[in-house]
mmCIF file of C-alpha atoms and ligand atoms in Angstrom:
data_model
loop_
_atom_site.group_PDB
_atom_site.id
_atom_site.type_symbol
_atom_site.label_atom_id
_atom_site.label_comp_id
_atom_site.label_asym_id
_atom_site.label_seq_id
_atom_site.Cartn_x
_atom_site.Cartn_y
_atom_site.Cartn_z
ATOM 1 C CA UNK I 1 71.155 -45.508 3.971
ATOM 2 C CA UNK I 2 68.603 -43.753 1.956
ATOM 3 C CA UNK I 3 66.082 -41.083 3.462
ATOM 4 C CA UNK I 4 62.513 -42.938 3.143
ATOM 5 C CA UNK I 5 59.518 -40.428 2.034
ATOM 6 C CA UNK I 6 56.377 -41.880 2.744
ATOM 7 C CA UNK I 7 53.843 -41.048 0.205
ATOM 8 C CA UNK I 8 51.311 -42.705 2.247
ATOM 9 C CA UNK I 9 47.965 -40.498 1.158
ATOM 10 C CA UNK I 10 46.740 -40.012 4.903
ATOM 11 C CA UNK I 11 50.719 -38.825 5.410
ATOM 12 C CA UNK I 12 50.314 -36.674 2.801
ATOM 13 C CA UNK I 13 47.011 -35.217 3.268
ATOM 14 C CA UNK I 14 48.204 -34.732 6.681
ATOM 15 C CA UNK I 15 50.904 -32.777 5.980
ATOM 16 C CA UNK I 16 49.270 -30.428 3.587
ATOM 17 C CA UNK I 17 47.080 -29.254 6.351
ATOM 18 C CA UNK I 18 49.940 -28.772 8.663
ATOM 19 C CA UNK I 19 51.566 -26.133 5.893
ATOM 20 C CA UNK I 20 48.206 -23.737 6.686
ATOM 21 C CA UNK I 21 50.190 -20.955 8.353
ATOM 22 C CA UNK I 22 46.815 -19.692 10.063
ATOM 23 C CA UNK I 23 46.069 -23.258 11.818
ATOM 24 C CA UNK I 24 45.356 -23.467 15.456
ATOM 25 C CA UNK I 25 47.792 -24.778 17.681
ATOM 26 C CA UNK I 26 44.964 -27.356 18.538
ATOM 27 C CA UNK I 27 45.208 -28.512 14.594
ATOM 28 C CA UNK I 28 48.945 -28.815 14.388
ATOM 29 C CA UNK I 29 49.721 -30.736 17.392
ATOM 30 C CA UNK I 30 46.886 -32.771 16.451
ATOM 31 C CA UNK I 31 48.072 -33.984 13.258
ATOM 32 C CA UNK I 32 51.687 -33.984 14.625
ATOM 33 C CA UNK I 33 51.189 -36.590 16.411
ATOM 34 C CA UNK I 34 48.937 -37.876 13.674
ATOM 35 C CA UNK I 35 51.775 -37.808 11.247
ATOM 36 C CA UNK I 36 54.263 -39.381 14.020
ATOM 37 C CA UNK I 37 51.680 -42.555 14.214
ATOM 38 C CA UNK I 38 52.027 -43.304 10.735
ATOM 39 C CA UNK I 39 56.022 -42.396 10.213
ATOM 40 C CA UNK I 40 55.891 -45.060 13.178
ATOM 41 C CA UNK I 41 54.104 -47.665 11.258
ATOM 42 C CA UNK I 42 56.106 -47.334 8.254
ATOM 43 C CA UNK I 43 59.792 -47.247 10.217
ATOM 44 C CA UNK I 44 58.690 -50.624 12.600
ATOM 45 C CA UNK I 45 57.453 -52.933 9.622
ATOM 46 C CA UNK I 46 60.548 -54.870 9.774
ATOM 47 C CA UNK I 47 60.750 -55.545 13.283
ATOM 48 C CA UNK I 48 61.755 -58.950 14.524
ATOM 49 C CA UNK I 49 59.322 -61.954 15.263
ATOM 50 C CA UNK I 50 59.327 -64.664 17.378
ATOM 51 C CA UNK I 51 56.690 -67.448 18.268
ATOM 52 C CA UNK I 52 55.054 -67.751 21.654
ATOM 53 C CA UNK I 53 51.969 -69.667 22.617
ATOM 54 C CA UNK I 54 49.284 -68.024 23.948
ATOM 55 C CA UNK I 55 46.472 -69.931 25.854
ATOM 56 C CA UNK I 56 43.801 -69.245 23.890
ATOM 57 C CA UNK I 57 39.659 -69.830 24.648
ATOM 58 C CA UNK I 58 40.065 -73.318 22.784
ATOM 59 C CA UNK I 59 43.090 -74.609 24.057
ATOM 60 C CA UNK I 60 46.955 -73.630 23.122
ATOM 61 C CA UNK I 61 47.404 -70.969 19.798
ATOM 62 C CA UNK I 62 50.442 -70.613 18.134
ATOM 63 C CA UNK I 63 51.357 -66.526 17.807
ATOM 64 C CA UNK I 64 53.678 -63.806 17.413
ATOM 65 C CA UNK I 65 55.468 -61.263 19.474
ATOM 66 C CA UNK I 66 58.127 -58.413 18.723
ATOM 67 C CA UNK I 67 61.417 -60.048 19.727
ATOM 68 C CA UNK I 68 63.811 -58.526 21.907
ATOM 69 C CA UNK I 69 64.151 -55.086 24.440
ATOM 70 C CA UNK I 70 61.861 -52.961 23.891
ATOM 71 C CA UNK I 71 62.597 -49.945 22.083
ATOM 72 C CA UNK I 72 63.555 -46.469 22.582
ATOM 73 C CA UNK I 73 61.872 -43.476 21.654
ATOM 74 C CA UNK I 74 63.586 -40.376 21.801
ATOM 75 C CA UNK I 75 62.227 -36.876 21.692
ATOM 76 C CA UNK I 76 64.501 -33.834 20.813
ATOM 77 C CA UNK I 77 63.191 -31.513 22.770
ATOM 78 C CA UNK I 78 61.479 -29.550 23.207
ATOM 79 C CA UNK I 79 59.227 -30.123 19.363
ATOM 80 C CA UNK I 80 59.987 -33.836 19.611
ATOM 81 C CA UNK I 81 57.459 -34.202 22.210
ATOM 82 C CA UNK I 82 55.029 -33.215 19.679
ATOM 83 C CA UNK I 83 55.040 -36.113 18.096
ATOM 84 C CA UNK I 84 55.601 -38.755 21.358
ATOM 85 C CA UNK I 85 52.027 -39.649 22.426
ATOM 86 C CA UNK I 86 51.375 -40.428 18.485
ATOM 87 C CA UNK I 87 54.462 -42.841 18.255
ATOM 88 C CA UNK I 88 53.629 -44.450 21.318
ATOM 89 C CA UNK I 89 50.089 -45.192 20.655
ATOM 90 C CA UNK I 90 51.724 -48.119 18.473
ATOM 91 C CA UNK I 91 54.105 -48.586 21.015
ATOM 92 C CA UNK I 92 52.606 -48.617 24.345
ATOM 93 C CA UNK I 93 55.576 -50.317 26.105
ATOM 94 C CA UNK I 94 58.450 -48.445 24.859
ATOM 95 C CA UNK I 95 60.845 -46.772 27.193
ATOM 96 C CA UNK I 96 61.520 -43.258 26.470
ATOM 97 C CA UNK I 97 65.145 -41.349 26.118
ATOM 98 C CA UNK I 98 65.190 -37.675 26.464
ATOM 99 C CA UNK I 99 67.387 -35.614 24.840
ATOM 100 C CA UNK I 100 66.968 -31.637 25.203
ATOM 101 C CA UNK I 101 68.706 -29.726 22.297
ATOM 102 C CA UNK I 102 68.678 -25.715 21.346
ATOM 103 C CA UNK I 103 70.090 -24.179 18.441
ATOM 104 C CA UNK I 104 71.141 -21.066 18.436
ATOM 105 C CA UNK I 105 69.710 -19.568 16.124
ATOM 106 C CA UNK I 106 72.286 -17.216 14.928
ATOM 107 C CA UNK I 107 75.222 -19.648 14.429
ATOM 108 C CA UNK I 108 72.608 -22.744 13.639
ATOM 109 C CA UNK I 109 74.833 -25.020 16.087
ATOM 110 C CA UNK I 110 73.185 -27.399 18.474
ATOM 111 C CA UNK I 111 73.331 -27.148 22.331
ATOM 112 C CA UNK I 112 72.803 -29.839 24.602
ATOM 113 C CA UNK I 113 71.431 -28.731 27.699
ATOM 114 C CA UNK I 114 69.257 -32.142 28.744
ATOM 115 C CA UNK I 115 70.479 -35.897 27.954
ATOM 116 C CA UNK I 116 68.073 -38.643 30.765
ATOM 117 C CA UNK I 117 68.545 -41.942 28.595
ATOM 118 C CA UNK I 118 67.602 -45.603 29.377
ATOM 119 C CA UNK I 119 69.722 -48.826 30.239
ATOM 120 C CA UNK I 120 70.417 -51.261 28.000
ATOM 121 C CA UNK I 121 70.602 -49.224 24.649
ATOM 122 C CA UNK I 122 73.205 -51.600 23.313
ATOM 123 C CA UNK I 123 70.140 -54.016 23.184
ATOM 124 C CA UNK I 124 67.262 -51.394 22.068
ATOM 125 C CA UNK I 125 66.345 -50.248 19.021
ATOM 126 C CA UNK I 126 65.875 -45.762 19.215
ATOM 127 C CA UNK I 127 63.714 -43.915 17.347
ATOM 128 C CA UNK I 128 65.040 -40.200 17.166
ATOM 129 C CA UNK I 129 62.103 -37.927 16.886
ATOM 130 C CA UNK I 130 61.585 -34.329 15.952
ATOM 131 C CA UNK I 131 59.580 -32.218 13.592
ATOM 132 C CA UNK I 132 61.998 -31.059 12.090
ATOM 133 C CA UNK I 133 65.605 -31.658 9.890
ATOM 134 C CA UNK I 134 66.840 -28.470 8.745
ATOM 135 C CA UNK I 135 71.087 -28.313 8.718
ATOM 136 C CA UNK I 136 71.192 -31.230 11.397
ATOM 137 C CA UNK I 137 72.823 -30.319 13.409
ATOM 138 C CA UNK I 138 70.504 -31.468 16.252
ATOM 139 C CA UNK I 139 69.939 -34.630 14.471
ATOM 140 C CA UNK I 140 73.687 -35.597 14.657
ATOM 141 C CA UNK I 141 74.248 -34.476 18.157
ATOM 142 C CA UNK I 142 71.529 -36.973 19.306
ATOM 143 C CA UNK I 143 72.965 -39.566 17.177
ATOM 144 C CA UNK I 144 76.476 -39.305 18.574
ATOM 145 C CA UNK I 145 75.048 -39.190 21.919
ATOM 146 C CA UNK I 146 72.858 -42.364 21.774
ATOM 147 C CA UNK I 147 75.748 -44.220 19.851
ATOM 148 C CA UNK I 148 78.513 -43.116 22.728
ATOM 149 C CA UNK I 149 75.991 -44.448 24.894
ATOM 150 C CA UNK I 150 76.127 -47.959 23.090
ATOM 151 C CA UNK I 151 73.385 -47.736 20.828
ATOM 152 C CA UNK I 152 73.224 -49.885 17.572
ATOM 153 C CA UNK I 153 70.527 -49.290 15.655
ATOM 154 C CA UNK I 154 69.055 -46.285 15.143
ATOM 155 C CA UNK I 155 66.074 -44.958 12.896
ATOM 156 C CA UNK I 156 64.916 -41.214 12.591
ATOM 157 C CA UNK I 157 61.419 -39.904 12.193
ATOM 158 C CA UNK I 158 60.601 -36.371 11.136
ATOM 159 C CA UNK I 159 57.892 -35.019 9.712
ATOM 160 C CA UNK I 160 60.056 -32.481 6.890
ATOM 161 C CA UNK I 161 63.832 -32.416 5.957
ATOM 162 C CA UNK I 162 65.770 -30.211 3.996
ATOM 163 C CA UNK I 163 68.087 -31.565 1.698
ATOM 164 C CA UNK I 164 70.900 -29.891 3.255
ATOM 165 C CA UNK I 165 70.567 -31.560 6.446
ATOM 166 C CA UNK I 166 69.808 -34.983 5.174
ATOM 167 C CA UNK I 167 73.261 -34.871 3.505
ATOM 168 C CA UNK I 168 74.523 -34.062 6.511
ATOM 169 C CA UNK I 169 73.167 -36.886 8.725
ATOM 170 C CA UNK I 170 73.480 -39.734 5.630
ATOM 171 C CA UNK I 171 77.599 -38.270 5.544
ATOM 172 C CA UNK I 172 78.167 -38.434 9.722
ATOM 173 C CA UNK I 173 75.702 -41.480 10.011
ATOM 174 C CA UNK I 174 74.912 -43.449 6.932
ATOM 175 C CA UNK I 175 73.389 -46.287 9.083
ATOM 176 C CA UNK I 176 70.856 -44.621 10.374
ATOM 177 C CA UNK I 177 67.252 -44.617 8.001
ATOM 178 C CA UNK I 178 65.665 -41.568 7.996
ATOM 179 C CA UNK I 179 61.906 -41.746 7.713
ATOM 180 C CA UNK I 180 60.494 -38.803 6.610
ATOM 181 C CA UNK I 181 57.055 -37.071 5.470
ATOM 182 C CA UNK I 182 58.401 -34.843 3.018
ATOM 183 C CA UNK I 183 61.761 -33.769 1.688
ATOM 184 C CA UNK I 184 61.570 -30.416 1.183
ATOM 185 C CA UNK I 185 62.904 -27.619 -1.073
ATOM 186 C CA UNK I 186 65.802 -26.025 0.876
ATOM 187 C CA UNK I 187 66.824 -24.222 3.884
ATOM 188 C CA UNK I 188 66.658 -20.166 4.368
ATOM 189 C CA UNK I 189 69.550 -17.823 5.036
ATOM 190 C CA UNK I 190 68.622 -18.368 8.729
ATOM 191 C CA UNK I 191 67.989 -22.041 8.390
ATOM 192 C CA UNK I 192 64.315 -22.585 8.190
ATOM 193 C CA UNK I 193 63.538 -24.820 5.721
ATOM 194 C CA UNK I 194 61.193 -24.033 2.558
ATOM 195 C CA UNK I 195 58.660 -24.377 2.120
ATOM 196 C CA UNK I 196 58.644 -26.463 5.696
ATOM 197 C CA UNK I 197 56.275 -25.464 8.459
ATOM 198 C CA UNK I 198 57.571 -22.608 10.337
ATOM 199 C CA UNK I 199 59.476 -22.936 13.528
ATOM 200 C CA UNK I 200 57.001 -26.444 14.668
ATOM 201 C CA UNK I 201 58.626 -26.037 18.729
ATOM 202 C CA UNK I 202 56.466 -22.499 18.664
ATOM 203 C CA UNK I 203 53.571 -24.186 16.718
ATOM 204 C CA UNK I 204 53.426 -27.163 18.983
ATOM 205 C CA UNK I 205 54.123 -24.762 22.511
ATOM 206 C CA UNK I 206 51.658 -21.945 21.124
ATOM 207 C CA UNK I 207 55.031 -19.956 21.974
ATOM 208 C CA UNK I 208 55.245 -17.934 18.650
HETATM 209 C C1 PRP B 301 64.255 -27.163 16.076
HETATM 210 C C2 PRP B 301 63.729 -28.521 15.630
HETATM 211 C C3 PRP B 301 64.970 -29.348 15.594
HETATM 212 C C4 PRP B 301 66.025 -28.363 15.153
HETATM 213 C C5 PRP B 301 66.292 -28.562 13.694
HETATM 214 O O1 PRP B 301 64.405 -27.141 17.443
HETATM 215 O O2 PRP B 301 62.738 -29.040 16.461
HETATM 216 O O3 PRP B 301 65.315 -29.920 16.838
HETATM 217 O O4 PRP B 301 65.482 -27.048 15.378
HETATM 218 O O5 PRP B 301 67.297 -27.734 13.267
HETATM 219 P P1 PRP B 301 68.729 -28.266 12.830
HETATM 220 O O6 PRP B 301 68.510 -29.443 11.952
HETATM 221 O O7 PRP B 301 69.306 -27.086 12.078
HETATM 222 O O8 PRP B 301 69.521 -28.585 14.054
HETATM 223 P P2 PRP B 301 64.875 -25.854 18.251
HETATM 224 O O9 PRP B 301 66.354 -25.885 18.451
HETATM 225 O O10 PRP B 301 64.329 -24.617 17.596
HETATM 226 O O11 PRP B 301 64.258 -26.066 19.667
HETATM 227 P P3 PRP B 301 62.760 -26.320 20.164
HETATM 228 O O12 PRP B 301 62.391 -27.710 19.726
HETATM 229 O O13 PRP B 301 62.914 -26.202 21.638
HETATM 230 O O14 PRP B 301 61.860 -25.278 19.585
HETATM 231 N N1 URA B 302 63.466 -25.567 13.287
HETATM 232 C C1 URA B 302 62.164 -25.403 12.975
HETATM 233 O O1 URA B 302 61.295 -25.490 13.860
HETATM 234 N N2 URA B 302 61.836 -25.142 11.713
HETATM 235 C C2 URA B 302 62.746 -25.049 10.726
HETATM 236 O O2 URA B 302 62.382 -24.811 9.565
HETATM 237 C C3 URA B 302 64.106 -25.212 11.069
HETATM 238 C C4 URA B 302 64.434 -25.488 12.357
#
């Protein structure tokens, strides 16, 4: 499935501001969770319908709900909580899946050291969440998890991928959608992605 940029100007504009190396921690988780609103918009605009009627102040009115479970969010931590409050300002009700993943940052692979999901993901949409998609590697090992755990449709939101990493998740996964603010250059010889925003877990945690 192809990655989706959004080239929404308020994503955009967004994003710019988040590439100022000298913002404040207050800025960038700000407009992380900013960004994560609007990826949100854009990956739920093909949710199902169904009809309902609602009493209304003049009598019985014919409207629509989101059919189904309710969804699943799910933050890589730690930098995916970053972007959770702004995702579920759209969706109030969702349930939330945590999944806590580390790379190591010398041989880039993914540990798992925190998986607390909900019931009934064969019946839930997820939405994977995390800053960032550099070689993912963390991307896949929350996919595989979620899927083992019965999951069936899946959509990612980040706010930058690198090229390398999108290949990566489109070759293990090609059913998930990847929603994305920008698709960056390329990824470092220690697997930061260019021009990208840093490392956003320290930027978010004021840990850098
Ligand atoms: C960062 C980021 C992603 C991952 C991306 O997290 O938030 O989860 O790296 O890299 P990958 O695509 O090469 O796997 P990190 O492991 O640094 O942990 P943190 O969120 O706790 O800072
Ligand atoms: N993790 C980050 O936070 N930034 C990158 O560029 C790559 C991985």
């Amino acid at each position: 499935m192809p990655v989706r940029e959004i080239r929404h100007p308020l994503v955009r504009h967004k994003l710019g501001l988040m590439r100022r190396g000298d913002l404040s921690t207050k800025s960038f988780r700000e407009l992380a969770q900013e960004v994560g609103t609007l990826l949100t918009y854009e990956a739920t605009q093909d949710l199902p319908l169904e009809d309902y009627t609602v009493a209304g102040w003049c009598g019985p009115i014919k409207a629509e709900r989101i059919a189904g479970k309710k969804v699943t969010v799910v933050p890589i931590l730690r930098a995916g909580l970053g972007m959770l409050d702004g995702v579920l300002s759209l969706l109030p009700s969702a349930k939330v899946s945590v999944v806590g993943l580390a790379r190591n940052e010398e041989t880039l692979e993914a540990h798992t050291y925190l998986e607390k999901l909900v019931g009934e993901l064969d019946q839930r949409m997820a939405l994977v969440i995390d800053p960032m998609l550099a070689t993912g590697g963390s991307m896949i090992a929350t996919l595989d998890l979620l899927k083992k755990a019965g999951c069936k449709e899946i959509r990612a939101l980040v706010l930058v991928a690198a090229p390398e990493g999108i290949a990566k998740v489109e070759a293990a996964h090609p059913d998930v959608q990847i929603f994305t603010a920008s698709v960056d250059q390329r990824l470092n010889e220690h697997g930061y992605i260019l021009p990208g925003l840093g490392d956003a877990g320290d930027r978010i945690f004021g840990t850098q």
